[in-house]
Tab-separated table of C-alpha atoms in Angstrom:
chain	number	residue	atom	x	y	z
A	1	MET	CA	-0.110	-0.011	0.047
A	2	SER	CA	1.156	3.412	-0.792
A	3	ASP	CA	1.382	6.405	1.358
A	4	ILE	CA	-2.212	7.065	2.139
A	5	GLY	CA	-3.917	10.313	1.195
A	6	SER	CA	-5.774	12.070	3.899
A	7	GLY	CA	-8.909	14.123	3.686
A	8	ASP	CA	-7.886	15.677	7.204
A	9	GLU	CA	-11.108	15.112	8.752
A	10	GLY	CA	-8.948	15.035	11.897
A	11	ILE	CA	-7.516	18.552	11.305
A	12	SER	CA	-10.756	19.947	12.324
A	13	SER	CA	-10.639	18.660	15.948
A	14	GLN	CA	-9.674	20.670	18.944
A	15	LYS	CA	-6.174	19.500	18.676
A	16	TYR	CA	-5.498	22.088	15.947
A	17	HIS	CA	-8.145	24.775	16.984
A	18	GLY	CA	-6.881	28.188	17.717
A	19	GLN	CA	-3.758	27.986	15.882
A	20	GLY	CA	-4.605	29.859	12.778
A	21	MET	CA	-4.805	26.989	10.558
A	22	ASP	CA	-7.298	25.985	7.753
A	23	ALA	CA	-8.888	22.590	7.662
A	24	GLY	CA	-7.988	21.837	4.145
A	25	GLY	CA	-4.305	21.046	4.406
A	26	ASN	CA	-2.316	19.131	1.834
A	27	ASN	CA	-4.278	16.017	0.687
A	28	PHE	CA	-3.526	13.268	-1.921
A	29	ASP	CA	-6.917	12.908	-2.932
A	30	SER	CA	-8.891	15.688	-4.690
A	31	GLY	CA	-12.141	13.803	-4.925
A	32	GLN	CA	-14.232	12.411	-2.188
A	33	GLN	CA	-12.486	11.587	0.851
A	34	PRO	CA	-12.617	8.294	2.786
A	35	GLN	CA	-13.867	8.411	6.462
A	36	GLU	CA	-10.650	8.381	8.763
A	37	GLN	CA	-10.253	7.042	12.193
A	38	GLU	CA	-7.501	8.580	14.428
A	39	LEU	CA	-5.949	5.507	16.133
A	40	ALA	CA	-3.243	7.474	18.274
A	41	THR	CA	-1.406	10.658	18.479
A	42	LYS	CA	1.740	12.060	19.992
A	43	MET	CA	2.826	15.456	20.513
A	44	LEU	CA	6.283	16.888	20.499
A	45	GLN	CA	7.604	20.358	21.519
A	46	ILE	CA	11.037	20.953	19.991
A	47	GLN	CA	12.261	24.352	20.363
A	48	SER	CA	9.646	26.811	19.196
A	49	LYS	CA	7.895	24.090	17.207
A	50	ARG	CA	5.100	21.531	17.963
A	51	PHE	CA	4.934	18.340	15.920
A	52	TYR	CA	1.959	15.919	15.848
A	53	LEU	CA	2.464	12.362	15.004
A	54	ASP	CA	-1.195	10.972	14.128
A	55	VAL	CA	-1.639	7.134	13.233
A	56	LYS	CA	-4.918	7.243	11.166
A	57	GLN	CA	-6.692	4.591	9.374
A	58	ASN	CA	-9.188	4.517	6.423
A	59	ARG	CA	-10.384	1.803	4.217
A	60	ARG	CA	-7.227	1.717	2.419
A	61	GLY	CA	-5.118	1.150	5.396
A	62	ARG	CA	-2.884	2.891	8.085
A	63	PHE	CA	-0.750	5.630	7.751
A	64	ILE	CA	1.022	8.207	9.866
A	65	LYS	CA	0.413	11.931	9.477
A	66	VAL	CA	3.354	14.288	10.634
A	67	ALA	CA	2.007	17.923	11.115
A	68	GLU	CA	4.503	20.710	11.922
A	69	ILE	CA	3.089	23.749	13.737
A	70	GLY	CA	5.360	26.878	13.845
A	71	ALA	CA	5.576	29.338	16.469
A	72	ASP	CA	3.410	31.691	14.349
A	73	GLY	CA	0.740	29.001	13.904
A	74	ARG	CA	1.638	28.127	10.325
A	75	ARG	CA	1.336	24.307	9.626
A	76	SER	CA	2.926	21.793	7.208
A	77	GLN	CA	2.336	18.193	6.871
A	78	ILE	CA	3.541	15.044	5.319
A	79	PHE	CA	2.113	11.577	5.104
A	80	LEU	CA	3.947	8.181	5.577
A	81	ALA	CA	2.802	4.697	4.931
A	82	MET	CA	3.693	2.563	7.892
A	83	SER	CA	6.437	0.935	5.888
A	84	THR	CA	7.857	4.233	5.109
A	85	ALA	CA	7.592	5.554	8.533
A	86	ALA	CA	9.719	2.536	9.638
A	87	GLU	CA	12.368	3.324	7.025
A	88	PHE	CA	12.211	7.107	8.007
A	89	ARG	CA	12.798	5.766	11.643
A	90	ASP	CA	15.984	3.896	10.724
A	91	HIS	CA	17.219	7.175	8.629
A	92	LEU	CA	16.626	9.234	11.773
A	93	SER	CA	19.174	7.053	13.622
A	94	SER	CA	21.642	7.467	10.831
A	95	PHE	CA	21.223	11.280	10.568
A	96	SER	CA	21.381	11.572	14.352
A	97	ASP	CA	24.777	9.625	14.435
A	98	PHE	CA	26.208	11.923	11.693
A	99	TYR	CA	24.916	14.989	13.355
A	100	SER	CA	26.548	13.990	16.698
A	101	SER	CA	29.992	13.536	14.730
A	102	LEU	CA	29.761	17.036	13.442
A	103	GLY	CA	31.671	19.725	15.320
A	104	PRO	CA	30.282	23.299	16.157
A	105	PRO	CA	28.848	25.157	13.337
A	106	ASN	CA	31.421	26.725	11.012
A	107	PRO	CA	29.933	29.400	8.664
A	108	ASP	CA	33.110	29.270	6.523
A	109	ASN	CA	32.758	25.507	6.017
A	110	VAL	CA	29.100	25.073	4.894
A	111	PRO	CA	28.225	23.732	1.428
A	112	ASP	CA	26.649	26.348	-0.850
A	113	ASP	CA	23.346	24.563	-0.753
A	114	GLY	CA	23.635	24.088	2.974
A	115	LYS	CA	23.238	20.254	2.811
A	116	LEU	CA	25.434	18.294	5.095
A	117	LYS	CA	23.754	14.852	4.461
A	118	SER	CA	20.984	13.407	2.140
A	119	GLU	CA	19.052	10.473	1.607
A	120	MET	CA	15.879	9.659	-0.497
A	121	MET	CA	12.917	7.301	0.321
A	122	LEU	CA	10.797	5.875	-2.671
A	123	LYS	CA	7.280	4.590	-1.976
A	124	ASP	CA	5.141	3.765	-5.004
A	125	ASN	CA	4.417	7.199	-6.738
A	126	ARG	CA	5.949	9.338	-3.907
A	127	ARG	CA	9.463	10.397	-3.144
A	128	TYR	CA	10.662	11.587	0.158
A	129	TYR	CA	13.979	13.729	0.254
A	130	LEU	CA	15.762	13.891	3.587
A	131	ASP	CA	18.205	16.630	3.857
A	132	LEU	CA	20.320	17.642	7.054
A	133	LYS	CA	21.083	21.355	6.396
A	134	GLU	CA	22.612	24.311	8.192
A	135	ASN	CA	21.767	28.055	7.894
A	136	SER	CA	22.107	30.931	10.024
A	137	ARG	CA	19.504	29.698	12.559
A	138	GLY	CA	21.277	26.318	13.147
A	139	ARG	CA	21.096	22.694	11.795
A	140	PHE	CA	17.759	21.006	10.870
A	141	LEU	CA	16.446	18.017	8.830
A	142	ARG	CA	14.279	18.977	6.019
A	143	VAL	CA	11.860	16.192	5.017
A	144	SER	CA	10.269	16.719	1.481
A	145	GLN	CA	7.619	14.794	0.060
A	146	THR	CA	6.803	14.999	-3.625
A	147	ILE	CA	4.671	12.928	-6.266
A	148	THR	CA	6.456	11.717	-9.367
A	149	ARG	CA	5.529	13.164	-12.556
A	150	GLY	CA	4.291	16.508	-11.085
A	151	GLY	CA	2.021	17.252	-8.006
A	152	PRO	CA	2.353	19.270	-5.030
A	153	ARG	CA	5.308	19.242	-2.639
A	154	SER	CA	4.949	19.395	1.050
A	155	GLN	CA	7.671	19.464	3.707
A	156	VAL	CA	8.511	19.676	7.348
A	157	ALA	CA	11.683	21.058	8.974
A	158	LEU	CA	12.838	19.234	12.216
A	159	PRO	CA	15.607	20.797	14.541
A	160	ALA	CA	18.598	18.644	14.471
A	161	GLN	CA	18.460	18.447	18.238
A	162	GLY	CA	15.101	16.851	18.188
A	163	MET	CA	15.883	13.876	15.682
A	164	ILE	CA	16.317	11.371	18.710
A	165	GLU	CA	13.245	12.481	20.432
A	166	PHE	CA	11.231	12.391	17.389
A	167	ARG	CA	12.657	8.870	16.428
A	168	ASP	CA	11.730	7.473	19.686
A	169	ALA	CA	8.254	8.708	19.398
A	170	LEU	CA	7.834	7.288	16.013
A	171	THR	CA	9.234	4.051	17.238
A	172	ASP	CA	6.660	3.840	20.077
A	173	LEU	CA	3.744	4.045	17.398
A	174	LEU	CA	5.410	1.660	15.149
A	175	ASP	CA	5.713	-0.808	18.041
A	176	ASP	CA	2.007	-0.407	18.830
A	177	PHE	CA	0.641	-0.546	15.240
A	178	GLY	CA	3.188	-2.246	13.213
A	179	THR	CA	4.730	-1.551	9.873
A	180	ASP	CA	2.048	-3.302	7.646
A	181	ASP	CA	0.505	-0.972	5.199
A	182	GLY	CA	-2.309	-3.273	4.209
A	183	GLY	CA	-3.631	-3.625	0.608
A	184	PHE	CA	-2.639	-5.997	-2.010
A	185	LYS	CA	0.508	-8.134	-1.391
A	186	GLY	CA	1.051	-10.005	-4.629
A	187	GLU	CA	3.073	-9.375	-7.750
A	188	LEU	CA	1.532	-6.987	-10.247
A	189	PRO	CA	1.388	-7.973	-13.807
A	190	GLU	CA	4.072	-6.820	-16.320
A	191	GLY	CA	3.427	-3.866	-18.462
A	192	ARG	CA	2.250	-4.250	-22.089
A	193	HIS	CA	3.195	-2.380	-25.329
A	194	LEU	CA	1.024	-1.821	-28.350
A	195	ARG	CA	2.198	-0.106	-31.533
A	196	VAL	CA	-0.464	1.075	-33.989
A	197	ASP	CA	0.911	3.007	-37.067
A	198	ASN	CA	2.988	5.770	-35.459
A	199	LYS	CA	1.599	5.762	-31.879
A	200	ASN	CA	2.696	3.729	-29.060
A	201	PHE	CA	0.436	2.491	-26.358
A	202	TYR	CA	1.767	1.547	-22.846
A	203	PHE	CA	-0.197	-0.397	-20.235
A	204	ASP	CA	1.310	-0.210	-16.925
A	205	ILE	CA	-0.218	-1.766	-13.673
A	206	GLY	CA	0.594	0.279	-10.586
A	207	GLN	CA	-0.399	0.797	-6.931
A	208	ASN	CA	-0.820	3.895	-5.016
A	209	ASN	CA	-2.790	5.417	-2.260
A	210	ARG	CA	-6.077	4.564	-3.875
A	211	GLY	CA	-5.249	0.993	-4.711
A	212	ILE	CA	-4.365	-0.836	-7.931
A	213	TYR	CA	-4.714	0.972	-11.238
A	214	MET	CA	-3.944	0.656	-15.026
A	215	LYS	CA	-2.304	3.494	-16.599
A	216	VAL	CA	-2.807	3.621	-20.496
A	217	SER	CA	-0.279	5.971	-22.061
A	218	GLU	CA	-0.401	7.161	-25.665
A	219	VAL	CA	2.934	8.302	-26.841
A	220	LYS	CA	3.977	9.862	-30.263
A	221	SER	CA	7.284	11.620	-31.106
A	222	ASN	CA	6.035	15.206	-29.848
A	223	PHE	CA	2.892	14.247	-27.925
A	224	ARG	CA	1.805	12.058	-24.931
A	225	THR	CA	-1.223	11.537	-22.764
A	226	ALA	CA	-2.452	9.093	-20.255
A	227	ILE	CA	-5.554	7.908	-18.321
A	228	THR	CA	-5.746	5.931	-15.160
A	229	VAL	CA	-8.311	3.118	-14.784
A	230	PRO	CA	-8.955	1.898	-11.188
A	231	GLU	CA	-8.933	-1.854	-10.792
A	232	LYS	CA	-12.454	-1.905	-9.450
A	233	CYS	CA	-13.790	-0.884	-12.881
A	234	TRP	CA	-11.625	-2.896	-15.160
A	235	THR	CA	-14.385	-5.373	-15.910
A	236	ARG	CA	-16.795	-2.733	-16.772
A	237	PHE	CA	-14.285	-0.824	-18.962
A	238	ARG	CA	-13.525	-4.141	-20.842
A	239	ASP	CA	-17.130	-4.725	-21.139
A	240	ILE	CA	-17.861	-1.504	-22.698
A	241	LEU	CA	-14.869	-1.701	-25.198
A	242	ALA	CA	-15.985	-5.265	-26.189
A	243	ASP	CA	-19.543	-4.009	-26.666
A	244	TYR	CA	-18.174	-1.163	-29.146
A	245	CYS	CA	-15.980	-3.786	-30.961
A	246	ASP	CA	-19.177	-6.077	-31.334
A	247	LYS	CA	-21.249	-3.073	-32.760
A	248	MET	CA	-18.447	-1.997	-35.237
A	249	CYS	CA	-17.970	-5.671	-36.338
A	250	ARG	CA	-21.875	-5.869	-36.936
A	251	ALA	CA	-21.726	-2.480	-38.732
A	252	HIS	CA	-19.128	-3.747	-41.266
A	253	GLN	CA	-21.018	-6.923	-41.802
A	254	PRO	CA	-23.579	-5.544	-44.532
A	255	GLN	CA	-20.865	-4.191	-46.735
A	256	ASP	CA	-18.764	-7.488	-46.461
A	257	SER	CA	-21.871	-9.659	-47.155
A	258	HIS	CA	-22.736	-7.461	-50.298
A	259	GLN	CA	-19.162	-7.889	-51.526
A	260	GLY	CA	-19.167	-11.582	-50.822
A	261	GLY	CA	-22.615	-11.919	-52.644
A	262	ALA	CA	-21.388	-10.256	-55.767
A	263	GLY	CA	-18.565	-12.788	-56.211
A	264	SER	CA	-20.877	-15.889	-55.717
A	265	SER	CA	-22.501	-18.144	-58.247
A	266	GLY	CA	-26.240	-19.289	-58.621
A	267	GLY	CA	-27.724	-16.500	-56.408
A	268	SER	CA	-26.848	-18.363	-53.238
A	269	GLY	CA	-26.702	-15.091	-51.390
A	270	ALA	CA	-23.271	-15.358	-49.657
A	271	GLY	CA	-20.206	-17.009	-51.179
A	272	PRO	CA	-16.878	-17.633	-49.839
A	273	ALA	CA	-14.641	-14.410	-49.337
A	274	PRO	CA	-12.636	-13.034	-51.991
A	275	ALA	CA	-9.175	-14.810	-52.120
A	276	ASP	CA	-7.167	-11.515	-52.297
A	277	ARG	CA	-8.948	-9.944	-49.216
A	278	ALA	CA	-6.473	-8.756	-46.922
A	279	ALA	CA	-5.871	-10.832	-43.839
A	280	PRO	CA	-6.268	-8.903	-40.339
A	281	ARG	CA	-2.916	-7.100	-39.437
A	282	PRO	CA	-1.354	-8.667	-36.397
A	283	LEU	CA	-0.940	-6.348	-33.568
A	284	ASP	CA	2.554	-5.471	-32.447
A	285	LEU	CA	1.983	-6.280	-28.953
A	286	ASP	CA	4.714	-7.217	-26.301
A	287	THR	CA	5.386	-7.230	-22.639
A	288	PHE	CA	8.139	-5.415	-20.829
A	289	THR	CA	9.623	-4.791	-17.432
A	290	GLY	CA	10.097	-1.347	-16.036
A	291	SER	CA	8.033	1.621	-15.135
A	292	ALA	CA	6.506	4.116	-17.328
A	293	PRO	CA	8.376	7.159	-16.230
A	294	ASN	CA	11.467	5.580	-17.567
A	295	ARG	CA	10.099	5.333	-20.941
A	296	ILE	CA	8.048	8.556	-21.394
């Protein structure tokens, strides 16, 4: 299961009231939001910031929402699948060890981008960039969450002195609720490729916070577009396509029958098809491994 999107129903609770925050927040689903249940929460006060770690559950599984509340009431947040949270917990230990090995801040010995150590986590269609940075205010761990192939970016900034405290709180939640994301556990089918004239069609099966889906991409030399079909409607999608195929097949039959009749003898109505009629052109269809973003 991917990093679960949130409708942030919990944001409107008393926990966040009186801090100048809207109830919308960053969410991964722009449509109807599933009902969420908050299973546990922890609050950490690190320097002038408050951090809320909320374990939530909806019909797609469990996930952790990390919300950062600044001294001015501004809020930012990221979402972690339980397995991603476990990986993040392990990275926190590594970053903390590295931070402990650093000497006092030296403004003359800081990289141009301020980054002291970086890591990246990948979960389905989301990437998480972990950057231990230094600026005039001190050292901090910035955690940025992005969606591949475009989409909003969200991030939180954790003061370096609080990494151990944050890791321990995250560990407590993972010990209580586990690291299982839920969702499909089997192996997804390989992608398929279909070439028709000067067009290429790619069929990719993937999984994200909304479940399993098929992405159909149409690619030309200077053009590409794609649609995403959720698994729950594949059968209906297939039935509609099959119905159109049958209708078009029947629509072509009168012309074919007329041509066949003209070539028959004795007025039998329907003779054999002409020998020079072109056979159906085979489809250029193959399978491949790899992900669509590497191809288009």
